[in-house]
Coordinates of C-alpha atoms and ligand atoms in Angstrom, one line a residue:
X1 CA 99.2 311.3 236.4
X2 CA 98.2 308.4 238.6
X3 CA 96.4 305.4 237.0
X4 CA 94.3 303.1 239.1
X5 CA 92.2 300.2 237.8
X6 CA 88.7 298.9 238.6
X7 CA 89.0 295.1 238.3
X8 CA 85.6 293.6 237.3
X9 CA 84.8 290.0 236.6
X10 CA 84.5 290.6 232.9
X11 CA 87.0 293.4 232.3
X12 CA 89.0 296.2 233.9
X13 CA 89.0 299.9 233.3
X14 CA 91.3 302.8 234.2
X15 CA 90.8 305.8 236.5
X16 CA 93.3 308.5 235.4
X17 CA 93.9 311.2 238.1
X18 CA 96.0 314.3 237.4
X19 CA 96.3 318.0 237.0
X20 CA 95.6 319.3 233.5
X21 CA 94.2 316.0 232.1
X22 CA 91.6 317.8 230.0
X23 CA 94.5 319.3 228.0
X24 CA 96.8 316.2 228.1
X25 CA 94.4 313.3 227.9
X26 CA 95.7 309.7 227.8
X27 CA 95.1 308.0 224.4
X28 CA 91.6 306.5 224.1
X29 CA 91.3 302.9 223.0
X30 CA 90.2 302.1 219.5
X31 CA 86.7 300.8 220.6
X32 CA 86.0 304.4 221.8
X33 CA 87.3 306.3 218.8
X34 CA 85.9 304.0 216.1
X35 CA 82.8 306.2 215.7
X36 CA 85.0 309.3 215.2
X37 CA 82.4 311.2 217.3
X38 CA 81.4 311.3 220.9
X39 CA 78.1 312.5 222.5
X40 CA 79.0 314.8 225.5
X41 CA 76.4 315.2 228.2
X42 CA 76.9 318.3 230.4
X43 CA 75.0 321.0 232.1
X44 CA 74.5 324.8 231.9
X45 CA 77.1 325.5 234.6
X46 CA 79.8 323.1 233.6
X47 CA 79.6 323.4 229.8
X48 CA 80.7 327.1 229.6
X49 CA 83.7 326.2 231.8
X50 CA 85.0 323.0 230.4
X51 CA 83.2 321.9 227.2
X52 CA 85.6 323.7 224.8
X53 CA 88.6 322.0 226.5
X54 CA 87.0 318.6 226.3
X55 CA 86.0 319.2 222.6
X56 CA 89.6 320.1 221.9
X57 CA 90.8 317.0 223.7
X58 CA 88.4 314.8 221.7
X59 CA 89.6 316.4 218.4
X60 CA 93.1 315.4 219.4
X61 CA 91.9 311.8 219.6
X62 CA 90.4 312.2 216.1
X63 CA 86.8 312.6 217.3
X64 CA 84.2 315.3 216.8
X65 CA 81.8 316.1 219.6
X66 CA 78.1 316.6 219.7
X67 CA 76.9 318.0 223.1
X68 CA 73.6 318.0 225.0
X69 CA 73.4 320.6 227.7
X70 CA 71.0 319.9 230.5
X71 CA 69.6 322.3 233.1
X72 CA 71.6 322.3 236.3
X73 CA 70.7 320.6 239.6
X74 CA 69.5 317.6 241.5
X75 CA 65.9 318.5 240.7
X76 CA 66.7 317.8 237.0
X77 CA 67.9 314.2 237.6
X78 CA 64.7 313.1 236.1
X79 CA 62.8 311.7 233.1
X80 CA 62.7 315.1 231.3
X81 CA 66.5 315.3 231.3
X82 CA 66.9 311.7 230.3
X83 CA 64.4 312.2 227.5
X84 CA 66.4 315.3 226.3
X85 CA 69.5 313.1 226.1
X86 CA 67.7 310.4 224.0
X87 CA 66.2 313.1 221.7
X88 CA 69.6 314.5 221.1
X89 CA 71.2 311.1 220.4
X90 CA 68.5 310.2 218.0
X91 CA 68.3 313.5 216.1
X92 CA 72.1 313.4 215.8
X93 CA 71.9 309.8 214.6
X94 CA 74.3 308.5 217.2
X95 CA 74.7 304.7 216.8
X96 CA 75.8 301.9 219.1
X97 CA 79.5 302.8 218.6
X98 CA 79.1 306.4 219.7
X99 CA 80.5 306.8 223.2
X100 CA 78.6 309.0 225.7
X101 CA 80.9 311.2 227.8
X102 CA 79.6 312.7 231.0
X103 CA 81.2 316.0 231.8
X104 CA 80.0 317.3 235.2
X105 CA 79.1 316.2 238.7
X106 CA 77.2 313.2 239.9
X107 CA 73.9 314.4 238.5
X108 CA 75.2 314.6 235.0
X109 CA 77.2 311.4 235.5
X110 CA 74.2 309.4 236.8
X111 CA 71.9 310.7 234.0
X112 CA 74.5 310.2 231.2
X113 CA 75.3 306.7 232.5
X114 CA 71.7 305.7 232.5
X115 CA 71.3 307.0 229.0
X116 CA 74.4 305.0 228.0
X117 CA 73.0 301.9 229.6
X118 CA 69.7 302.1 227.8
X119 CA 70.3 303.9 224.4
X120 CA 70.1 301.2 221.7
X121 CA 70.5 298.6 224.6
X122 CA 73.8 300.1 225.7
X123 CA 76.7 302.2 224.3
X124 CA 80.2 302.8 225.6
X125 CA 80.4 305.3 228.4
X126 CA 83.2 307.6 229.7
X127 CA 83.2 309.6 232.9
X128 CA 84.9 313.1 233.2
X129 CA 83.9 314.1 236.7
X130 CA 84.2 317.8 237.7
X131 CA 83.0 317.8 241.3
X132 CA 84.9 316.3 244.3
X133 CA 82.0 314.1 245.0
X134 CA 81.9 312.7 241.5
X135 CA 85.7 312.2 241.4
X136 CA 85.7 310.2 244.6
X137 CA 82.5 308.3 244.3
X138 CA 79.8 308.6 241.6
X139 CA 82.0 308.4 238.5
X140 CA 83.5 305.0 239.7
X141 CA 81.6 301.8 240.0
X142 CA 78.8 302.0 237.4
X143 CA 75.7 303.0 239.4
X144 CA 73.5 305.1 237.1
X145 CA 70.0 306.4 237.3
X146 CA 67.4 309.1 238.1
X147 CA 65.3 310.1 241.0
X148 CA 61.5 309.5 241.5
X149 CA 59.3 311.8 243.4
X150 CA 58.8 309.0 245.9
X151 CA 62.4 308.0 246.3
X152 CA 66.0 308.9 245.4
X153 CA 67.8 307.0 242.7
X154 CA 64.9 304.6 242.4
X155 CA 65.2 304.0 238.6
X156 CA 68.5 303.0 237.2
X157 CA 71.0 300.4 236.0
X158 CA 74.5 299.2 236.6
X159 CA 76.6 300.4 233.6
X160 CA 80.3 300.6 234.1
X161 CA 82.3 303.3 232.3
X162 CA 85.1 302.3 229.9
X163 CA 87.3 304.9 231.7
X164 CA 87.3 307.7 234.2
X165 CA 89.3 310.8 233.6
X166 CA 89.8 313.1 236.6
X167 CA 91.3 316.5 235.9
X168 CA 91.9 317.8 239.4
X169 CA 92.3 321.4 238.0
X170 CA 88.5 321.5 237.5
X171 CA 88.1 321.7 241.3
X172 CA 89.4 325.3 241.2
X173 CA 86.0 326.6 240.0
X174 CA 83.9 324.4 242.3
X175 CA 81.9 326.4 244.9
X176 CA 83.0 326.0 248.5
X177 CA 79.7 324.4 249.5
X178 CA 80.1 321.7 246.8
X179 CA 83.7 321.0 247.9
X180 CA 82.5 320.4 251.4
X181 CA 79.7 318.1 250.1
X182 CA 82.3 316.0 248.4
X183 CA 84.3 315.7 251.6
X184 CA 81.3 313.8 253.2
X185 CA 81.9 310.9 250.8
X186 CA 85.7 311.1 251.3
X187 CA 85.2 310.9 255.1
X188 CA 82.9 308.0 254.5
X189 CA 85.7 305.8 253.2
X190 CA 87.8 306.4 256.3
X191 CA 84.8 305.5 258.5
X192 CA 83.8 302.3 256.7
X193 CA 87.2 300.7 256.0
X194 CA 90.2 302.9 256.3
X195 CA 90.9 304.1 259.9
X196 CA 94.4 305.4 258.9
X197 CA 92.8 307.5 256.2
X198 CA 90.3 308.9 258.7
X199 CA 93.1 309.9 261.0
X200 CA 94.9 311.5 258.0
X201 CA 91.6 313.4 257.3
X202 CA 91.5 314.7 260.9
X203 CA 94.9 316.2 260.3
X204 CA 94.3 317.6 256.9
X205 CA 90.7 318.8 256.6
X206 CA 91.7 322.5 256.6
X207 CA 94.3 321.8 253.8
X208 CA 91.6 320.2 251.7
X209 CA 89.2 323.1 252.3
X210 CA 92.0 325.4 251.3
X211 CA 92.3 323.4 248.1
X212 CA 95.9 322.4 248.7
X213 CA 96.6 320.5 245.4
X214 CA 98.7 317.8 246.9
X215 CA 96.2 317.1 249.7
X216 CA 93.3 317.0 247.3
X217 CA 95.1 314.6 244.9
X218 CA 96.0 312.3 247.8
X219 CA 92.4 312.3 249.1
X220 CA 91.0 311.6 245.6
X221 CA 93.5 308.8 244.9
X222 CA 92.9 307.1 248.3
X223 CA 89.1 307.4 248.0
X224 CA 89.2 305.9 244.4
X225 CA 91.4 303.1 245.6
X226 CA 88.9 302.3 248.4
X227 CA 86.0 302.5 246.0
X228 CA 87.7 300.4 243.3
X229 CA 88.4 297.6 245.9
X230 CA 84.9 297.5 247.2
X231 CA 83.4 297.5 243.7
X232 CA 85.8 294.8 242.5
X233 CA 84.7 292.6 245.4
X234 CA 80.9 293.1 245.0
X235 CA 80.2 294.8 241.7
X236 CA 76.4 294.4 241.7
X237 CA 75.9 294.8 245.5
X238 CA 74.7 291.2 246.0
X239 CA 76.8 290.3 249.0
X240 CA 74.5 289.0 251.8
X241 CA 76.5 291.0 254.4
X242 CA 78.8 294.0 254.0
X243 CA 80.1 294.3 250.5
X244 CA 79.3 297.2 248.3
X245 CA 76.3 298.2 250.5
X246 CA 78.8 299.6 253.0
X247 CA 79.4 302.5 250.6
X248 CA 76.0 303.7 251.7
X249 CA 77.0 304.7 255.2
X250 CA 74.6 307.5 256.1
X251 CA 72.8 307.2 252.8
X252 CA 69.5 305.7 254.0
X253 CA 69.1 308.5 256.5
X254 CA 70.5 311.0 253.9
X255 CA 68.2 309.9 251.1
X256 CA 65.2 310.4 253.4
X257 CA 66.4 314.0 254.0
X258 CA 66.8 314.6 250.2
X259 CA 63.4 313.1 249.3
X260 CA 61.6 314.6 252.4
X261 CA 62.8 318.2 251.7
X262 CA 62.6 318.0 247.9
X263 CA 65.6 317.3 245.7
X264 CA 68.2 320.0 245.7
X265 CA 67.2 321.7 249.0
X266 CA 70.1 320.0 250.8
X267 CA 73.1 318.8 248.7
X268 CA 73.6 315.1 248.5
X269 CA 76.8 315.3 250.5
X270 CA 75.2 317.4 253.2
X271 CA 72.4 314.9 253.6
X272 CA 74.9 312.1 253.8
X273 CA 76.9 314.0 256.5
X274 CA 73.9 314.3 258.7
X275 CA 73.0 310.7 257.9
X276 CA 76.5 309.6 259.0
X277 CA 76.0 311.2 262.4
X278 CA 72.7 309.4 262.8
X279 CA 74.3 306.1 261.9
X280 CA 77.2 306.8 264.3
X281 CA 74.7 307.7 267.1
X282 CA 72.7 304.5 266.5
X283 CA 76.0 302.5 266.6
X284 CA 76.8 304.1 270.0
X285 CA 73.3 303.2 271.2
X286 CA 73.9 299.6 270.2
X287 CA 77.1 299.6 272.3
X288 CA 79.6 299.6 269.4
X289 CA 81.0 303.1 269.2
X290 CA 82.1 305.1 272.2
X291 CA 81.0 308.7 272.9
X292 CA 84.5 309.8 272.1
X293 CA 84.4 308.1 268.7
X294 CA 81.0 309.7 267.9
X295 CA 82.4 313.1 268.9
X296 CA 85.4 312.6 266.6
X297 CA 83.1 311.9 263.7
X298 CA 80.9 314.9 264.4
X299 CA 84.0 317.1 264.8
X300 CA 85.6 316.2 261.5
X301 CA 82.3 316.7 259.6
X302 CA 81.8 320.1 261.4
X303 CA 85.4 321.1 260.4
X304 CA 84.5 320.1 256.8
X305 CA 81.7 322.7 257.1
X306 CA 79.0 320.0 256.9
X307 CA 75.8 319.7 258.8
X308 CA 75.9 317.2 261.7
X309 CA 72.1 317.1 262.4
X310 CA 69.2 316.6 260.0
X311 CA 66.2 318.8 259.4
X312 CA 63.2 318.3 261.8
X313 CA 61.0 316.1 259.6
X314 CA 60.0 314.0 262.7
X315 CA 61.2 310.4 263.3
X316 CA 58.0 309.0 261.9
X317 CA 58.5 310.7 258.5
X318 CA 62.2 309.7 258.4
X319 CA 61.2 306.1 259.0
X320 CA 58.5 306.2 256.4
X321 CA 60.9 307.5 253.8
X322 CA 63.7 305.1 254.9
X323 CA 61.3 302.2 254.5
X324 CA 61.4 302.8 250.7
X325 CA 65.2 302.4 250.6
X326 CA 66.7 299.9 248.1
X327 CA 68.5 298.2 251.1
X328 CA 65.1 297.2 252.6
X329 CA 65.0 293.4 252.2
X330 CA 61.8 291.4 253.1
X331 CA 60.4 294.4 254.9
X332 CA 63.5 294.8 257.2
X333 CA 65.4 298.1 257.3
X334 CA 69.0 297.1 256.6
X335 CA 71.3 299.9 257.8
X336 CA 75.1 300.5 257.5
X337 CA 76.4 300.9 261.0
X338 CA 79.9 301.3 262.5
X339 CA 81.5 298.7 264.8
X340 CA 84.4 301.0 265.1
X341 CA 86.0 303.9 263.1
X342 CA 87.2 302.0 260.0
X343 CA 84.9 299.1 260.4
X344 CA 81.3 299.1 259.0
X345 CA 78.6 296.4 258.9
X346 CA 75.2 296.0 257.4
X347 CA 72.7 295.4 260.2
X348 CA 69.0 294.6 260.0
X349 CA 68.5 293.9 263.8
X350 CA 68.5 297.5 265.1
X351 CA 65.2 298.0 267.1
X352 CA 62.9 300.6 265.5
X353 CA 62.7 302.5 268.8
X354 CA 66.5 302.9 268.9
X355 CA 66.6 304.0 265.3
X356 CA 63.8 306.6 266.0
X357 CA 65.7 307.8 269.1
X358 CA 69.0 308.2 267.1
X359 CA 67.1 310.2 264.5
X360 CA 65.4 312.4 267.1
X361 CA 68.7 313.2 268.9
X362 CA 70.4 314.1 265.6
X363 CA 67.7 316.2 264.0
X364 CA 65.8 319.4 264.6
Ligands
NAD401 P1 76.0 318.0 241.0 O1 76.2 317.1 239.9 O2 74.7 318.6 241.1 O3 77.1 319.1 241.0 C1 77.1 320.1 242.0 C2 77.1 321.5 241.4 O4 78.4 321.9 241.0 C3 76.2 321.7 240.2 O5 75.6 322.9 240.3 C4 77.2 321.6 239.1 O6 76.7 322.2 237.9 C5 78.3 322.3 239.6 N1 79.7 322.0 239.1 C6 80.1 320.7 238.7 N2 81.4 320.8 238.4 C7 81.8 322.1 238.6 C8 83.0 322.8 238.5 N3 84.2 322.1 238.2 N4 83.1 324.1 238.7 C9 81.9 324.8 239.1 N5 80.7 324.2 239.3 C10 80.7 322.8 239.0 O7 76.3 317.2 242.4 P2 77.4 316.2 242.9 O8 77.6 316.4 244.3 O9 78.5 316.1 242.0 O10 76.6 314.8 242.7 C11 75.5 314.5 243.5 C12 74.7 313.4 242.8 O11 75.6 312.2 242.7 C13 73.5 312.9 243.5 O12 72.4 312.8 242.6 C14 73.8 311.6 244.0 O13 72.7 310.7 244.2 C15 74.8 311.1 243.0 N6 75.7 310.0 243.5 C16 75.8 308.9 242.7 C17 76.7 307.9 243.1 C18 76.9 306.7 242.2 O14 77.6 305.8 242.6 N7 76.4 306.7 241.0 C19 77.5 308.1 244.3 C20 77.3 309.2 245.0 C21 76.4 310.2 244.6
LIG402 N1 77.8 305.3 246.0 C1 77.4 303.9 246.4 C2 77.9 302.9 245.4 O1 78.6 303.2 244.5 O2 77.7 301.7 245.6

């Protein structure tokens, strides 16, 4: 087992990474076991696979489990699911000491985390991610929330977990398309701040797709290290330039795809992949990336079996949707762009016509 830590201003928390951790879980701290019960949030796909194992693991920590099982999918990252969690917590008389445990991918994690942030003004939260995307990104860092019909992740809160438990064995049941979607966020870390990791990914994408255990463990650990460093430096994404916002490379374009097509049509990671290509193309138009670098980026995403162009929504519709992004400040579209492979910046000076041209050339 590898243990990393996310160092926050007020406290630190561990990320445990290893094979078989659902069966051999590290000891939980007393503040989490005090209630002798945990509320597990999962969904209709993940619960049949892993809820029994998690319940056994909780029993070994001296805790009973009460579970709420949500419908599966991005389309259910909404008020109705959140409400179902609150209903369950209240009818089961969960109190302020009952930890909420998210068992699933990023959708379950974001929903359960938002419930934990708001139920009785906040209860302890534990993440047990079961998708590659959730292991390398959404389970770490405390962003929680739900979608709104007008915009992705528009309602939410920062609520850090007490710990993150990553059992890499759960990836054996993950569908291929979901594995690829997770690779988009892995590749993102290489692009924004870790050129050596990007080069490693160029050499190891096929091993990752083949689910080589050592390659996956390495990619998860290195991604979590990158995420933990970024979050430690700018927990609430308040840095004027750069900072945590850099984790959103490709996301402003990607969120427009997800909202524009309807949630769940494209996977989050797929939309991010097409968004990364748009950001790379815009960076080339600004004279920062070379054609060769953009081609390297496209190639590694293609090899990861990810889309490298967006759906034909039309540049005007993309820009309308992107205008609602949380990174819009004082009416200016602040994008994450690449100065080089391994070096990202936040940039609000890109001319609208250039953004539109980059979208047009990378969609349809
Ligand atoms: P997801 O949660 O929908 O999971 C993908 C699919 O895989 C689902 O059908 C799920 O039921 C299934 N699944 C999960 N684990 C499985 C397993 N081990 N075996 C078989 N099937 C399994 O999607 P995701 O890609 O994990 O997460 C995407 C979400 O995460 C988006 O809503 C995105 O906005 C959010 N996100 C949040 C953050 C953050 O910082 N909070 C960061 C990135 C993404
Ligand atoms: N996934 C973006 C962030 O955690 O900030």
